[in-house]
Amino acid sequence: RGAVVSEGIRGGFALAYKVLSTFEETGRARRGYFVDGLGGAQFATGATVDRLRNFSRDDDTNTDPNHEPVALTLAATDPANPYGAALAWPGQNDEDQPGMVDAAASQLAVETGDLDSKDKRGSLVPQTALASAADEKKKAGHRPGRKAGALVVMVDGFLTLYIERGGKTVLTFTQDEKMLAAAAVSLAGVVRSGLGKLRIERVDGEFSVGTPLGRVLVDAGFAATPQGVRLRA
């Protein structure tokens, strides 16, 4: 539903639901509960469902020391970016999507052990964790959004970086060094292959040079300058 609404499709989700239901009846799509937390009105092709099964992970995947994070950099407005559409931005509540779990708060709760014992993936996150994640982003003075020119970097499906248009300001949503390093390599690759240049002045409201993200960006090929960390293709 969130993805349909964010794309502004004529007729909204009600019309899309009728079309997809017809697809299901004719065998062109499947309806099911494929992604936890997004409700039961989910549709996908058979091939997509098979691929999802191949990518399913055990609860202890992220704690495996041998696990190599997989990072992906996208435009914030890309339909493949679920945040701000199917998923709420970290630190923001989405009243239109009951049961929505904030990814940053989930990560914070996992790190602090402040989770319900029944679910270590973050299905049940205490309000203290949600408030802490929200307060952290307020300190940065910026809010993420599906804005033209902005970028997001996801690592293993979790929002890790939000880069404002032009790159002057970046928000981070984890302190995990391996995730930040993977995000930095992915972002540097996008700069070299398409953007041409990028200068990051501030990270979470602080001067970028010397921050945890700034250090891994330098390792990925950025250069430290008096104006921040910079990369030119």
Short mmCIF file of C-alpha atoms in Angstrom, two decimals:
data_model
loop_
_atom_site.label_atom_id
_atom_site.label_comp_id
_atom_site.label_asym_id
_atom_site.label_seq_id
_atom_site.Cartn_x
_atom_site.Cartn_y
_atom_site.Cartn_z
CA ARG A 1 0.00 0.00 0.00
CA GLY A 2 2.71 2.48 0.96
CA ALA A 3 4.58 1.97 -2.30
CA VAL A 4 1.43 2.61 -4.36
CA VAL A 5 0.56 5.75 -2.39
CA SER A 6 4.09 7.18 -2.63
CA GLU A 7 4.12 6.80 -6.42
CA GLY A 8 0.84 8.73 -6.77
CA ILE A 9 -0.79 6.09 -8.97
CA ARG A 10 -4.17 7.19 -10.30
CA GLY A 11 -7.00 5.55 -8.39
CA GLY A 12 -4.78 4.88 -5.39
CA PHE A 13 -4.47 1.58 -3.62
CA ALA A 14 -8.17 0.73 -3.97
CA LEU A 15 -7.91 0.53 -7.76
CA ALA A 16 -4.50 -1.17 -7.65
CA TYR A 17 -5.93 -3.77 -5.26
CA LYS A 18 -8.70 -4.66 -7.71
CA VAL A 19 -6.21 -5.06 -10.54
CA LEU A 20 -3.83 -7.17 -8.46
CA SER A 21 -6.69 -9.33 -7.19
CA THR A 22 -7.62 -10.04 -10.80
CA PHE A 23 -3.99 -10.91 -11.50
CA GLU A 24 -4.13 -13.36 -8.61
CA GLU A 25 -7.29 -15.01 -9.95
CA THR A 26 -5.66 -15.50 -13.36
CA GLY A 27 -2.40 -16.83 -11.90
CA ARG A 28 -0.30 -13.80 -12.85
CA ALA A 29 0.39 -12.83 -9.22
CA ARG A 30 0.33 -14.27 -5.74
CA ARG A 31 -1.12 -12.71 -2.61
CA GLY A 32 0.48 -13.43 0.74
CA TYR A 33 2.27 -12.18 3.84
CA PHE A 34 5.73 -11.94 2.32
CA VAL A 35 7.31 -9.06 4.28
CA ASP A 36 6.82 -8.90 8.03
CA GLY A 37 5.12 -5.74 9.28
CA LEU A 38 3.55 -4.62 5.99
CA GLY A 39 0.09 -6.18 6.39
CA GLY A 40 -1.55 -9.00 4.53
CA ALA A 41 -2.43 -7.20 1.29
CA GLN A 42 0.86 -8.00 -0.43
CA PHE A 43 1.19 -9.16 -4.02
CA ALA A 44 4.15 -10.54 -5.94
CA THR A 45 4.92 -12.67 -8.96
CA GLY A 46 5.82 -16.30 -8.43
CA ALA A 47 9.41 -15.65 -9.46
CA THR A 48 9.70 -12.87 -6.90
CA VAL A 49 8.42 -15.10 -4.12
CA ASP A 50 11.00 -17.75 -5.04
CA ARG A 51 13.77 -15.14 -4.93
CA LEU A 52 12.60 -13.94 -1.52
CA ARG A 53 12.90 -17.48 -0.20
CA ASN A 54 16.50 -17.64 -1.47
CA PHE A 55 17.33 -14.41 0.39
CA SER A 56 15.70 -15.35 3.68
CA ARG A 57 18.07 -15.27 6.65
CA ASP A 58 18.14 -16.70 10.13
CA ASP A 59 17.76 -14.38 13.10
CA ASP A 60 21.45 -14.66 13.96
CA THR A 61 22.73 -13.60 10.50
CA ASN A 62 23.72 -10.11 11.61
CA THR A 63 25.60 -11.48 14.62
CA ASP A 64 27.65 -13.90 12.53
CA PRO A 65 31.27 -12.59 12.60
CA ASN A 66 31.87 -14.06 9.14
CA HIS A 67 28.89 -12.33 7.55
CA GLU A 68 29.90 -9.76 4.92
CA PRO A 69 27.39 -6.90 4.72
CA VAL A 70 25.86 -6.16 1.32
CA ALA A 71 25.35 -2.46 0.57
CA LEU A 72 23.22 -0.74 -2.07
CA THR A 73 23.10 2.98 -2.89
CA LEU A 74 19.90 4.35 -4.41
CA ALA A 75 18.24 7.66 -5.13
CA ALA A 76 15.92 8.48 -2.23
CA THR A 77 13.04 8.68 -4.73
CA ASP A 78 13.82 5.31 -6.32
CA PRO A 79 10.81 2.93 -6.10
CA ALA A 80 13.26 0.29 -4.84
CA ASN A 81 13.82 2.41 -1.71
CA PRO A 82 11.09 1.32 0.72
CA TYR A 83 11.78 4.06 3.29
CA GLY A 84 9.31 6.90 3.23
CA ALA A 85 6.87 4.64 1.35
CA ALA A 86 6.36 1.05 2.51
CA LEU A 87 8.56 1.68 5.57
CA ALA A 88 8.68 4.70 7.85
CA TRP A 89 11.89 6.71 8.04
CA PRO A 90 13.84 5.89 11.20
CA GLY A 91 12.70 8.10 14.05
CA GLN A 92 9.34 8.81 12.42
CA ASN A 93 6.02 7.14 13.12
CA ASP A 94 3.73 6.11 10.27
CA GLU A 95 0.14 6.08 11.51
CA ASP A 96 -1.09 4.82 8.15
CA GLN A 97 0.87 1.61 8.55
CA PRO A 98 0.01 -0.05 11.88
CA GLY A 99 2.75 -2.17 13.37
CA MET A 100 5.46 -0.33 11.42
CA VAL A 101 8.83 -0.88 13.06
CA ASP A 102 11.52 1.76 12.91
CA ALA A 103 14.67 0.17 11.51
CA ALA A 104 17.10 2.40 13.41
CA ALA A 105 15.27 1.84 16.68
CA SER A 106 15.27 -1.90 16.04
CA GLN A 107 19.03 -1.84 15.51
CA LEU A 108 19.47 0.24 18.67
CA ALA A 109 17.31 -2.17 20.66
CA VAL A 110 19.30 -5.16 19.38
CA GLU A 111 22.58 -3.52 20.39
CA THR A 112 21.34 -2.64 23.88
CA GLY A 113 19.44 -5.87 24.42
CA ASP A 114 16.26 -3.86 25.02
CA LEU A 115 13.98 -6.18 23.05
CA ASP A 116 11.14 -8.47 23.86
CA SER A 117 12.62 -11.95 24.37
CA LYS A 118 10.27 -13.42 21.76
CA ASP A 119 11.74 -11.51 18.85
CA LYS A 120 15.37 -10.48 18.31
CA ARG A 121 14.62 -9.07 14.85
CA GLY A 122 12.78 -6.04 16.19
CA SER A 123 9.09 -6.89 15.73
CA LEU A 124 8.47 -5.58 19.23
CA VAL A 125 10.46 -2.44 20.04
CA PRO A 126 9.96 -0.54 23.32
CA GLN A 127 9.00 3.12 23.14
CA THR A 128 12.30 4.00 24.84
CA ALA A 129 14.21 2.76 21.80
CA LEU A 130 11.94 4.63 19.39
CA ALA A 131 12.32 7.85 21.38
CA SER A 132 16.10 7.47 21.57
CA ALA A 133 16.42 7.04 17.80
CA ALA A 134 14.15 10.04 17.18
CA ASP A 135 16.10 12.24 19.62
CA GLU A 136 19.38 11.31 17.96
CA LYS A 137 18.14 12.51 14.58
CA LYS A 138 16.67 15.71 16.00
CA LYS A 139 20.14 16.64 17.23
CA ALA A 140 21.36 16.50 13.64
CA GLY A 141 18.88 19.19 12.58
CA HIS A 142 17.80 17.37 9.43
CA ARG A 143 15.07 14.94 8.52
CA PRO A 144 15.22 12.31 5.78
CA GLY A 145 12.71 12.40 2.95
CA ARG A 146 12.06 11.17 -0.57
CA LYS A 147 13.66 14.28 -2.08
CA ALA A 148 15.04 14.71 -5.57
CA GLY A 149 18.83 14.49 -5.55
CA ALA A 150 19.06 12.80 -2.14
CA LEU A 151 20.61 9.34 -1.76
CA VAL A 152 20.12 6.43 0.61
CA VAL A 153 22.53 3.61 1.34
CA MET A 154 21.06 0.37 2.65
CA VAL A 155 23.16 -2.40 4.15
CA ASP A 156 21.55 -5.83 4.37
CA GLY A 157 18.23 -4.08 3.82
CA PHE A 158 18.61 -1.62 6.71
CA LEU A 159 18.82 2.12 6.10
CA THR A 160 22.38 3.05 7.01
CA LEU A 161 23.03 6.45 5.40
CA TYR A 162 20.87 9.30 4.15
CA ILE A 163 22.75 11.82 1.98
CA GLU A 164 21.10 15.18 1.34
CA ARG A 165 21.15 16.59 -2.18
CA GLY A 166 24.66 17.82 -2.89
CA GLY A 167 26.08 15.68 -0.10
CA LYS A 168 26.78 18.47 2.39
CA THR A 169 24.84 16.72 5.14
CA VAL A 170 24.63 13.01 5.94
CA LEU A 171 22.59 11.17 8.55
CA THR A 172 23.73 7.80 9.86
CA PHE A 173 21.45 5.16 11.37
CA THR A 174 23.94 2.71 12.85
CA GLN A 175 27.23 2.70 14.71
CA ASP A 176 28.26 -0.71 13.40
CA GLU A 177 31.68 -0.26 11.81
CA LYS A 178 31.24 -3.09 9.28
CA MET A 179 27.94 -1.65 8.06
CA LEU A 180 29.38 1.87 7.80
CA ALA A 181 32.41 0.56 5.92
CA ALA A 182 30.22 -1.33 3.44
CA ALA A 183 28.06 1.76 2.97
CA ALA A 184 31.12 3.92 2.35
CA VAL A 185 32.43 1.57 -0.35
CA SER A 186 29.03 1.49 -2.05
CA LEU A 187 28.70 5.28 -1.97
CA ALA A 188 32.23 5.75 -3.34
CA GLY A 189 31.42 3.37 -6.19
CA VAL A 190 28.35 5.38 -7.14
CA VAL A 191 30.36 8.61 -7.11
CA ARG A 192 32.98 7.12 -9.40
CA SER A 193 30.48 5.54 -11.78
CA GLY A 194 27.90 8.29 -12.06
CA LEU A 195 27.93 11.30 -9.76
CA GLY A 196 31.46 12.42 -10.64
CA LYS A 197 32.10 14.20 -7.35
CA LEU A 198 30.75 14.44 -3.83
CA ARG A 199 31.76 16.47 -0.78
CA ILE A 200 30.36 15.66 2.64
CA GLU A 201 30.71 18.50 5.13
CA ARG A 202 28.68 17.31 8.13
CA VAL A 203 27.69 13.92 9.54
CA ASP A 204 24.88 13.89 12.10
CA GLY A 205 25.47 17.59 12.66
CA GLU A 206 29.23 17.29 13.20
CA PHE A 207 32.15 18.17 10.94
CA SER A 208 32.67 15.05 8.85
CA VAL A 209 36.45 14.67 9.16
CA GLY A 210 37.30 12.42 12.08
CA THR A 211 33.81 10.98 12.55
CA PRO A 212 33.34 7.19 12.32
CA LEU A 213 31.74 7.63 8.90
CA GLY A 214 34.40 10.12 7.84
CA ARG A 215 37.14 7.62 8.63
CA VAL A 216 35.61 4.78 6.60
CA LEU A 217 34.91 7.17 3.73
CA VAL A 218 38.61 8.05 3.64
CA ASP A 219 39.41 4.33 3.60
CA ALA A 220 37.01 4.00 0.62
CA GLY A 221 38.85 6.67 -1.38
CA PHE A 222 37.56 10.02 -0.12
CA ALA A 223 40.10 12.67 0.81
CA ALA A 224 40.01 14.75 3.99
CA THR A 225 39.93 18.49 3.23
CA PRO A 226 39.28 21.67 5.26
CA GLN A 227 35.72 21.61 3.84
CA GLY A 228 35.03 17.97 4.67
CA VAL A 229 35.64 14.61 3.00
CA ARG A 230 35.62 14.75 -0.79
CA LEU A 231 35.81 12.35 -3.72
CA ARG A 232 36.25 13.21 -7.39
CA ALA A 233 36.03 10.54 -10.08
#
